[in-house]
mmCIF file of C-alpha atoms in Angstrom:
data_model
loop_
_atom_site.group_PDB
_atom_site.id
_atom_site.type_symbol
_atom_site.label_atom_id
_atom_site.label_comp_id
_atom_site.label_asym_id
_atom_site.label_seq_id
_atom_site.Cartn_x
_atom_site.Cartn_y
_atom_site.Cartn_z
ATOM 1 C CA ASP S 1 43.267 -22.058 18.862
ATOM 2 C CA ALA S 2 43.797 -25.628 18.593
ATOM 3 C CA GLY S 3 44.820 -26.848 15.161
ATOM 4 C CA ILE S 4 47.496 -28.112 13.115
ATOM 5 C CA THR S 5 50.153 -25.866 11.599
ATOM 6 C CA GLN S 6 52.579 -26.335 8.949
ATOM 7 C CA SER S 7 55.736 -24.157 8.111
ATOM 8 C CA PRO S 8 57.021 -22.827 6.188
ATOM 9 C CA ARG S 9 53.806 -22.138 3.824
ATOM 10 C CA TYR S 10 56.205 -21.533 0.683
ATOM 11 C CA LYS S 11 59.950 -22.831 0.076
ATOM 12 C CA ILE S 12 62.101 -22.483 -2.923
ATOM 13 C CA THR S 13 65.319 -24.662 -2.750
ATOM 14 C CA GLU S 14 67.950 -26.311 -5.143
ATOM 15 C CA THR S 15 68.488 -29.786 -6.350
ATOM 16 C CA GLY S 16 70.558 -31.595 -3.542
ATOM 17 C CA ARG S 17 69.658 -29.403 -0.775
ATOM 18 C CA GLN S 18 68.242 -30.854 2.430
ATOM 19 C CA VAL S 19 64.929 -29.475 3.290
ATOM 20 C CA THR S 20 62.586 -29.901 6.253
ATOM 21 C CA LEU S 21 58.936 -29.330 6.579
ATOM 22 C CA MET S 22 57.451 -28.835 9.798
ATOM 23 C CA CYS S 23 53.844 -29.946 11.296
ATOM 24 C CA HIS S 24 52.568 -29.105 14.648
ATOM 25 C CA GLN S 25 49.022 -30.259 16.075
ATOM 26 C CA THR S 26 47.536 -29.220 19.251
ATOM 27 C CA TRP S 27 44.631 -31.852 19.473
ATOM 28 C CA SER S 28 46.735 -34.750 20.852
ATOM 29 C CA HIS S 29 45.734 -36.727 18.100
ATOM 30 C CA SER S 30 47.516 -40.049 17.902
ATOM 31 C CA TYR S 31 48.056 -40.351 14.044
ATOM 32 C CA MET S 32 49.810 -37.988 12.026
ATOM 33 C CA PHE S 33 50.086 -38.256 8.015
ATOM 34 C CA TRP S 34 52.104 -36.654 5.388
ATOM 35 C CA TYR S 35 50.774 -36.259 1.980
ATOM 36 C CA ARG S 36 51.731 -34.661 -1.458
ATOM 37 C CA GLN S 37 49.435 -33.411 -3.995
ATOM 38 C CA ASP S 38 50.438 -33.287 -7.771
ATOM 39 C CA LEU S 39 48.216 -32.696 -10.646
ATOM 40 C CA GLY S 40 47.024 -35.881 -11.993
ATOM 41 C CA HIS S 41 47.839 -38.052 -9.016
ATOM 42 C CA GLY S 42 45.653 -36.515 -6.341
ATOM 43 C CA LEU S 43 46.711 -36.816 -2.693
ATOM 44 C CA ARG S 44 49.459 -39.817 -2.187
ATOM 45 C CA LEU S 45 50.544 -40.754 1.413
ATOM 46 C CA ILE S 46 54.243 -40.439 2.169
ATOM 47 C CA TYR S 47 54.665 -41.537 5.610
ATOM 48 C CA TYR S 48 52.339 -41.886 8.685
ATOM 49 C CA SER S 49 52.802 -42.059 12.486
ATOM 50 C CA ALA S 50 50.447 -43.900 14.876
ATOM 51 C CA ALA S 51 52.429 -42.402 17.771
ATOM 52 C CA ALA S 52 55.682 -40.880 18.991
ATOM 53 C CA ASP S 53 58.574 -42.977 17.735
ATOM 54 C CA ILE S 54 56.153 -45.246 15.552
ATOM 55 C CA THR S 55 56.355 -44.442 11.961
ATOM 56 C CA ASP S 56 55.543 -46.429 8.787
ATOM 57 C CA LYS S 57 55.694 -45.849 5.034
ATOM 58 C CA GLY S 58 52.863 -44.984 2.993
ATOM 59 C CA GLU S 59 52.683 -45.051 -1.018
ATOM 60 C CA VAL S 60 55.471 -42.719 -2.119
ATOM 61 C CA PRO S 61 58.051 -42.836 0.659
ATOM 62 C CA ASP S 62 61.387 -43.008 -1.508
ATOM 63 C CA GLY S 63 63.549 -39.794 -0.776
ATOM 64 C CA TYR S 64 61.812 -38.770 2.476
ATOM 65 C CA VAL S 65 62.504 -39.246 6.097
ATOM 66 C CA VAL S 66 60.089 -38.679 9.155
ATOM 67 C CA SER S 67 60.434 -38.867 12.799
ATOM 68 C CA ARG S 68 58.175 -38.150 15.654
ATOM 69 C CA SER S 69 60.013 -37.616 19.066
ATOM 70 C CA LYS S 70 56.738 -35.875 20.331
ATOM 71 C CA THR S 71 53.193 -36.402 19.562
ATOM 72 C CA GLU S 72 52.645 -32.907 18.603
ATOM 73 C CA ASN S 73 55.474 -32.804 16.096
ATOM 74 C CA PHE S 74 55.786 -34.776 12.556
ATOM 75 C CA PRO S 75 58.712 -33.231 10.569
ATOM 76 C CA LEU S 76 59.263 -34.195 7.035
ATOM 77 C CA THR S 77 62.793 -34.454 5.586
ATOM 78 C CA LEU S 78 64.074 -34.464 2.147
ATOM 79 C CA GLU S 79 67.399 -35.421 2.181
ATOM 80 C CA SER S 80 68.497 -34.500 -1.140
ATOM 81 C CA ALA S 81 65.880 -32.496 -2.965
ATOM 82 C CA THR S 82 65.005 -33.455 -6.491
ATOM 83 C CA ARG S 83 62.852 -31.508 -9.095
ATOM 84 C CA SER S 84 60.471 -34.553 -8.880
ATOM 85 C CA GLN S 85 59.650 -33.690 -5.351
ATOM 86 C CA THR S 86 58.294 -30.198 -6.240
ATOM 87 C CA SER S 87 54.786 -30.290 -4.858
ATOM 88 C CA VAL S 88 52.116 -29.118 -2.331
ATOM 89 C CA TYR S 89 52.922 -31.176 0.922
ATOM 90 C CA PHE S 90 49.923 -31.372 3.296
ATOM 91 C CA CYS S 91 49.912 -32.663 6.921
ATOM 92 C CA ALA S 92 47.051 -34.259 8.633
ATOM 93 C CA SER S 93 46.151 -35.854 12.091
ATOM 94 C CA SER S 94 43.267 -37.858 13.172
ATOM 95 C CA GLU S 95 42.421 -39.553 16.628
ATOM 96 C CA SER S 96 42.617 -42.870 15.158
ATOM 97 C CA LEU S 97 42.835 -44.465 11.616
ATOM 98 C CA TYR S 98 39.031 -44.706 11.145
ATOM 99 C CA GLN S 99 38.167 -41.203 12.137
ATOM 100 C CA PRO S 100 38.399 -38.202 9.711
ATOM 101 C CA GLN S 101 41.755 -36.499 8.944
ATOM 102 C CA HIS S 102 42.157 -32.971 9.654
ATOM 103 C CA PHE S 103 44.643 -30.990 7.146
ATOM 104 C CA GLY S 104 46.902 -28.378 7.647
ATOM 105 C CA ASP S 105 47.273 -25.371 5.295
ATOM 106 C CA GLY S 106 50.064 -27.124 3.382
ATOM 107 C CA THR S 107 53.494 -26.121 2.092
ATOM 108 C CA ARG S 108 54.301 -25.392 -1.435
ATOM 109 C CA LEU S 109 57.847 -26.646 -2.271
ATOM 110 C CA SER S 110 59.326 -25.625 -5.505
ATOM 111 C CA ILE S 111 62.908 -27.273 -6.373
ATOM 112 C CA LEU S 112 64.893 -25.585 -8.838
ATOM 113 C CA GLN N 1 40.687 -49.973 -11.421
ATOM 114 C CA LYS N 2 41.216 -47.436 -9.209
ATOM 115 C CA GLU N 3 40.502 -48.180 -5.516
ATOM 116 C CA VAL N 4 38.346 -44.841 -5.537
ATOM 117 C CA GLU N 5 36.678 -43.432 -8.587
ATOM 118 C CA GLN N 6 35.012 -39.977 -9.100
ATOM 119 C CA ASN N 7 33.897 -38.258 -12.038
ATOM 120 C CA SER N 8 36.455 -35.490 -12.748
ATOM 121 C CA GLY N 9 33.967 -32.963 -13.846
ATOM 122 C CA PRO N 10 33.556 -30.219 -14.166
ATOM 123 C CA LEU N 11 29.951 -30.409 -13.122
ATOM 124 C CA SER N 12 28.060 -27.351 -13.566
ATOM 125 C CA VAL N 13 24.850 -26.556 -11.857
ATOM 126 C CA PRO N 14 22.839 -23.368 -11.630
ATOM 127 C CA GLU N 15 22.606 -21.688 -8.218
ATOM 128 C CA GLY N 16 19.752 -22.975 -6.164
ATOM 129 C CA ALA N 17 19.810 -26.351 -7.661
ATOM 130 C CA ILE N 18 21.046 -29.937 -6.236
ATOM 131 C CA ALA N 19 24.377 -30.793 -7.135
ATOM 132 C CA SER N 20 24.999 -34.685 -7.008
ATOM 133 C CA LEU N 21 28.529 -36.142 -6.564
ATOM 134 C CA ASN N 22 29.321 -39.759 -6.750
ATOM 135 C CA CYS N 23 32.084 -42.216 -5.605
ATOM 136 C CA THR N 24 32.679 -45.878 -6.126
ATOM 137 C CA TYR N 25 35.502 -47.864 -4.280
ATOM 138 C CA SER N 26 36.570 -51.440 -4.907
ATOM 139 C CA ASP N 27 37.358 -52.531 -1.101
ATOM 140 C CA ARG N 28 34.190 -54.247 0.030
ATOM 141 C CA GLY N 29 35.198 -54.248 3.580
ATOM 142 C CA SER N 30 35.671 -50.595 3.673
ATOM 143 C CA GLN N 31 34.184 -48.844 6.859
ATOM 144 C CA SER N 32 34.843 -45.380 6.976
ATOM 145 C CA PHE N 33 33.811 -42.796 4.322
ATOM 146 C CA PHE N 34 34.582 -38.897 4.022
ATOM 147 C CA TRP N 35 33.778 -36.133 1.669
ATOM 148 C CA TYR N 36 36.304 -33.246 1.710
ATOM 149 C CA ARG N 37 35.895 -29.970 -0.229
ATOM 150 C CA GLN N 38 38.976 -28.195 -1.487
ATOM 151 C CA TYR N 39 39.207 -24.757 -2.687
ATOM 152 C CA SER N 40 41.816 -23.791 -5.522
ATOM 153 C CA GLY N 41 45.181 -23.077 -3.273
ATOM 154 C CA LYS N 42 43.810 -24.429 0.107
ATOM 155 C CA SER N 43 43.902 -27.523 1.853
ATOM 156 C CA PRO N 44 41.180 -30.267 2.185
ATOM 157 C CA GLU N 45 38.504 -29.292 4.535
ATOM 158 C CA LEU N 46 35.967 -32.302 6.055
ATOM 159 C CA ILE N 47 32.401 -31.935 5.049
ATOM 160 C CA MET N 48 30.831 -35.253 5.887
ATOM 161 C CA SER N 49 31.930 -38.726 7.512
ATOM 162 C CA ILE N 50 29.605 -41.804 7.047
ATOM 163 C CA TYR N 51 29.946 -45.157 8.465
ATOM 164 C CA SER N 52 26.781 -47.075 7.841
ATOM 165 C CA ASN N 53 24.317 -47.692 5.164
ATOM 166 C CA GLY N 54 21.791 -44.586 4.255
ATOM 167 C CA ASP N 55 21.733 -41.237 4.536
ATOM 168 C CA LYS N 56 23.342 -38.597 6.831
ATOM 169 C CA GLU N 57 22.346 -35.013 6.655
ATOM 170 C CA ASP N 58 24.080 -31.930 7.826
ATOM 171 C CA GLY N 59 22.579 -28.742 6.669
ATOM 172 C CA ARG N 60 22.462 -28.387 2.969
ATOM 173 C CA PHE N 61 24.833 -31.546 2.655
ATOM 174 C CA THR N 62 23.698 -35.107 2.545
ATOM 175 C CA ALA N 63 25.961 -38.047 2.443
ATOM 176 C CA GLN N 64 24.606 -41.497 1.082
ATOM 177 C CA LEU N 65 26.248 -44.635 1.361
ATOM 178 C CA ASN N 66 25.484 -47.965 -0.063
ATOM 179 C CA LYS N 67 27.813 -50.645 0.671
ATOM 180 C CA ALA N 68 26.269 -53.419 -1.387
ATOM 181 C CA SER N 69 26.706 -51.348 -4.394
ATOM 182 C CA GLN N 70 30.312 -49.875 -3.067
ATOM 183 C CA TYR N 71 28.896 -46.483 -3.929
ATOM 184 C CA VAL N 72 28.909 -43.277 -1.657
ATOM 185 C CA SER N 73 27.319 -39.669 -2.865
ATOM 186 C CA LEU N 74 27.243 -36.254 -1.621
ATOM 187 C CA LEU N 75 24.189 -34.196 -2.441
ATOM 188 C CA ILE N 76 24.405 -30.434 -1.871
ATOM 189 C CA ARG N 77 21.147 -28.918 -1.821
ATOM 190 C CA ASP N 78 20.605 -24.995 -2.841
ATOM 191 C CA SER N 79 23.761 -24.735 -4.467
ATOM 192 C CA GLN N 80 25.487 -21.433 -3.963
ATOM 193 C CA PRO N 81 28.599 -20.252 -5.712
ATOM 194 C CA SER N 82 30.551 -20.450 -2.624
ATOM 195 C CA ASP N 83 30.049 -24.185 -3.196
ATOM 196 C CA SER N 84 32.365 -23.986 -6.282
ATOM 197 C CA ALA N 85 35.314 -26.158 -5.429
ATOM 198 C CA THR N 86 36.887 -29.848 -5.726
ATOM 199 C CA TYR N 87 35.073 -32.456 -3.679
ATOM 200 C CA LEU N 88 37.258 -35.377 -2.742
ATOM 201 C CA CYS N 89 35.982 -38.768 -1.687
ATOM 202 C CA ALA N 90 37.815 -40.561 0.811
ATOM 203 C CA VAL N 91 37.690 -44.496 1.738
ATOM 204 C CA GLN N 92 39.243 -45.916 4.821
ATOM 205 C CA ARG N 93 40.218 -49.583 3.886
ATOM 206 C CA GLU N 94 39.215 -52.363 6.339
ATOM 207 C CA TYR N 95 42.613 -53.450 7.114
ATOM 208 C CA GLY N 96 45.632 -51.423 6.913
ATOM 209 C CA ASN N 97 46.687 -47.887 7.104
ATOM 210 C CA LYS N 98 45.695 -45.907 4.291
ATOM 211 C CA LEU N 99 42.974 -43.375 3.483
ATOM 212 C CA VAL N 100 42.532 -43.619 -0.211
ATOM 213 C CA PHE N 101 41.455 -40.385 -1.853
ATOM 214 C CA GLY N 102 39.847 -40.276 -5.232
ATOM 215 C CA ALA N 103 41.182 -37.633 -7.743
ATOM 216 C CA GLY N 104 38.210 -35.118 -6.926
ATOM 217 C CA THR N 105 35.173 -33.785 -8.732
ATOM 218 C CA ILE N 106 35.291 -30.138 -9.868
ATOM 219 C CA LEU N 107 31.810 -28.601 -9.082
ATOM 220 C CA ARG N 108 31.076 -25.123 -10.324
ATOM 221 C CA VAL N 109 27.776 -23.184 -9.133
ATOM 222 C CA LYS N 110 26.634 -20.804 -11.494
ATOM 223 C CA SER N 111 24.816 -17.687 -10.506
#
């Protein structure tokens, strides 16, 4: 079944470690997005990508790295995790910027 | 002023009533508007998209857009306990790369 999948669903790690969250979509959507959702802040855009090899910063990019070598994959890497990056991370995709975004199930990340 | 504002609630309505959720936005040139439903511990799920002034109906849901007043609303008719969730309003800016989300309104439908 077509859709957008995130892995892992849950992750616990320690400060200073590198963590990569995976996102895969089967719709062939051009745009992909990473958000974090925290109480009191709502959904905040971390990075987005308009196509393979085209990425750009969102509202809260510091401490995160993305890549998009293939249209269907958009991994998010925390190079040196900090406790402030404990959050729920959602990946989303859309056909264009003005079409609705569809979200994956999320990754709940805890950094101890 | 926040770019997209919603009353955080909770909004409590009895089963079978109409729930009215409201959203205002600051970017006058915004063109695309979306309502998402998010159950606790789940991801946002698209309910409605609306792009032009007026009403758009889909089953029990009606989205209303008034660009002059910079206002978008969602009506849920015959509310059910299963409608209890947080409803997120999202607005796409006229220019730029960002879909701006409101903080969400918690809806509770009591049976």
